[in-house]
């Protein structure tokens, strides 16, 4: 009988809020609440990350070279004669083909060795290098490479060769405003 009396006392203590039974009931609930809060915070963090990545992707120029257009506004410089543009023979001396193209470069204004700060124009030595390199590039290009489907690749190659000569990121982009191959 003494065993039954002890069991009844334990049941009464548990029913009255005794300390021995209380932690067993609360700890699973506390862990569940903490787990739900952590899961919600994690979901919110992932949502914010994904949204910022999508928004950053929307401002990407899409040419696949990683240039995110997160740069200072460029200075636009037209190459060659203001009316005529650049005039070169292409395809070798026997091809007899001439290219007349309006080419505009978007230059990095922070490149002091290339851009004159006061006039926002090319430094004289940079203008000579750019015209020489552009003329050589266009003359060395095969006539087949001037197809409309290959224009983006042609502009990228010209930009890369100019940046190799003038320094990394000196040229932001190359634009072709007119194009006549005859």
Coordinates of C-alpha atoms in Angstrom, one line a residue:
X1 CA 0.0 0.0 0.0
X2 CA 2.8 2.3 0.7
X3 CA 3.8 2.1 -3.0
X4 CA 0.3 3.1 -4.1
X5 CA 0.4 6.1 -1.7
X6 CA 3.8 7.3 -3.2
X7 CA 2.4 7.0 -6.7
X8 CA -0.6 9.1 -5.8
X9 CA 1.6 11.7 -4.3
X10 CA 3.7 11.9 -7.5
X11 CA 0.4 12.2 -9.6
X12 CA -0.8 15.0 -7.3
X13 CA 2.5 16.9 -7.5
X14 CA 2.5 16.6 -11.3
X15 CA -1.1 17.8 -11.4
X16 CA -0.4 20.8 -9.1
X17 CA 2.5 21.9 -11.2
X18 CA 5.4 20.1 -9.7
X19 CA 8.8 20.8 -11.2
X20 CA 9.5 17.2 -12.2
X21 CA 6.8 16.9 -14.9
X22 CA 6.8 20.6 -16.2
X23 CA 10.1 20.7 -18.2
X24 CA 9.2 17.5 -20.1
X25 CA 6.0 19.2 -21.4
X26 CA 7.5 22.6 -22.2
X27 CA 10.8 21.7 -23.9
X28 CA 9.3 20.0 -27.0
X29 CA 7.0 23.0 -27.5
X30 CA 9.9 25.5 -27.0
X31 CA 12.0 23.6 -29.5
X32 CA 9.2 23.5 -32.1
X33 CA 8.6 27.3 -31.7
X34 CA 12.3 28.0 -32.0
X35 CA 12.6 25.7 -35.1
X36 CA 9.6 27.5 -36.8
X37 CA 11.1 30.9 -36.1
X38 CA 14.5 29.8 -37.5
X39 CA 12.9 28.3 -40.5
X40 CA 10.9 31.5 -41.2
X41 CA 14.1 33.6 -40.8
X42 CA 16.0 31.3 -43.2
X43 CA 13.1 31.4 -45.7
X44 CA 13.1 35.3 -45.6
X45 CA 16.9 35.4 -46.0
X46 CA 16.8 33.1 -49.0
X47 CA 13.9 35.1 -50.5
X48 CA 15.8 38.4 -50.1
X49 CA 19.0 36.8 -51.7
X50 CA 17.1 35.4 -54.7
X51 CA 15.3 38.7 -55.2
X52 CA 18.5 40.7 -55.2
X53 CA 20.1 38.3 -57.6
X54 CA 17.2 38.5 -60.0
X55 CA 17.2 42.3 -59.8
X56 CA 21.0 42.4 -60.4
X57 CA 20.4 40.1 -63.4
X58 CA 17.8 42.4 -64.9
X59 CA 20.4 45.2 -65.0
X60 CA 23.0 43.0 -66.7
X61 CA 23.7 43.8 -70.3
X62 CA 23.6 40.2 -71.3
X63 CA 26.7 39.9 -73.4
X64 CA 28.1 37.1 -71.2
X65 CA 31.4 38.7 -70.4
X66 CA 30.5 39.7 -66.9
X67 CA 30.4 43.4 -67.5
X68 CA 27.5 44.5 -65.3
X69 CA 27.4 48.2 -66.4
X70 CA 28.1 49.2 -62.8
X71 CA 30.5 51.9 -63.9
X72 CA 30.7 55.7 -64.2
X73 CA 29.0 57.2 -67.2
X74 CA 31.3 56.8 -70.2
X75 CA 32.6 59.5 -72.5
X76 CA 31.6 58.8 -76.1
X77 CA 34.4 59.3 -78.7
X78 CA 33.8 59.0 -82.5
X79 CA 36.7 57.6 -84.4
X80 CA 37.9 58.9 -87.7
X81 CA 36.4 61.8 -89.7
X82 CA 33.3 63.4 -88.1
X83 CA 31.3 62.9 -91.4
X84 CA 32.9 59.9 -92.9
X85 CA 34.0 57.8 -90.0
X86 CA 36.7 55.2 -90.6
X87 CA 37.6 54.3 -94.1
X88 CA 39.8 51.2 -94.7
X89 CA 40.4 48.6 -97.3
X90 CA 39.6 45.1 -96.0
X91 CA 40.2 41.5 -97.0
X92 CA 43.8 42.0 -98.2
X93 CA 45.2 44.0 -101.1
X94 CA 43.7 41.8 -103.8
X95 CA 40.2 41.8 -102.4
X96 CA 39.4 45.3 -103.5
X97 CA 36.9 45.8 -100.7
X98 CA 36.5 49.0 -98.7
X99 CA 34.8 49.5 -95.4
X100 CA 33.3 52.8 -94.3
X101 CA 32.1 52.6 -90.7
X102 CA 31.1 55.0 -88.1
X103 CA 32.6 53.7 -84.8
X104 CA 32.0 55.3 -81.4
X105 CA 33.8 54.2 -78.3
X106 CA 32.4 54.5 -74.8
X107 CA 35.5 55.3 -72.8
X108 CA 36.2 55.1 -69.1
X109 CA 36.5 58.8 -67.8
X110 CA 38.7 57.7 -64.9
X111 CA 41.6 56.6 -67.2
X112 CA 43.7 59.8 -67.1
X113 CA 46.3 58.3 -69.4
X114 CA 43.6 58.0 -72.1
X115 CA 41.0 60.8 -71.4
X116 CA 41.9 64.5 -70.9
X117 CA 40.1 65.6 -67.8
X118 CA 39.6 69.2 -68.9
X119 CA 38.3 68.6 -72.5
X120 CA 36.7 65.2 -72.0
X121 CA 38.4 64.1 -75.2
X122 CA 41.2 61.6 -75.9
X123 CA 44.8 62.4 -75.1
X124 CA 46.7 62.9 -78.3
X125 CA 48.9 59.8 -77.9
X126 CA 45.8 57.7 -77.0
X127 CA 44.0 58.9 -80.1
X128 CA 46.9 57.8 -82.3
X129 CA 47.1 54.4 -80.6
X130 CA 43.3 53.9 -80.9
X131 CA 43.2 54.9 -84.6
X132 CA 46.2 52.7 -85.4
X133 CA 44.9 49.7 -83.6
X134 CA 41.4 50.1 -85.0
X135 CA 42.7 50.4 -88.6
X136 CA 45.0 47.4 -88.2
X137 CA 42.2 45.4 -86.6
X138 CA 39.7 46.2 -89.4
X139 CA 42.2 45.6 -92.2
X140 CA 43.2 42.2 -90.7
X141 CA 39.6 41.1 -90.5
X142 CA 38.4 38.8 -93.2
X143 CA 35.5 40.0 -95.4
X144 CA 33.4 37.0 -94.1
X145 CA 33.7 38.3 -90.5
X146 CA 31.8 41.5 -91.4
X147 CA 28.5 39.6 -91.7
X148 CA 25.6 41.0 -89.6
X149 CA 25.4 37.9 -87.5
X150 CA 29.0 38.3 -86.4
X151 CA 28.8 42.1 -85.6
X152 CA 28.6 41.6 -81.8
X153 CA 31.7 39.3 -81.9
X154 CA 33.6 41.8 -84.0
X155 CA 32.8 44.7 -81.6
X156 CA 33.8 42.5 -78.6
X157 CA 37.2 41.6 -80.3
X158 CA 37.8 45.3 -81.1
X159 CA 37.0 46.3 -77.5
X160 CA 39.3 43.5 -76.1
X161 CA 42.2 44.5 -78.3
X162 CA 41.8 48.2 -77.4
X163 CA 41.7 47.4 -73.7
X164 CA 44.8 45.2 -74.1
X165 CA 46.7 48.2 -75.5
X166 CA 45.2 51.0 -73.4
X167 CA 44.8 49.2 -70.1
X168 CA 42.0 47.1 -68.6
X169 CA 38.6 48.7 -68.7
X170 CA 39.7 51.8 -70.7
X171 CA 36.9 51.0 -73.2
X172 CA 33.5 50.2 -71.9
X173 CA 31.8 49.4 -75.2
X174 CA 32.1 49.8 -79.0
X175 CA 29.2 51.1 -81.0
X176 CA 28.8 50.9 -84.8
X177 CA 26.7 53.8 -86.0
X178 CA 27.1 53.3 -89.8
X179 CA 28.5 50.5 -91.9
X180 CA 29.2 50.3 -95.6
X181 CA 31.2 47.4 -97.1
X182 CA 31.8 47.8 -100.8

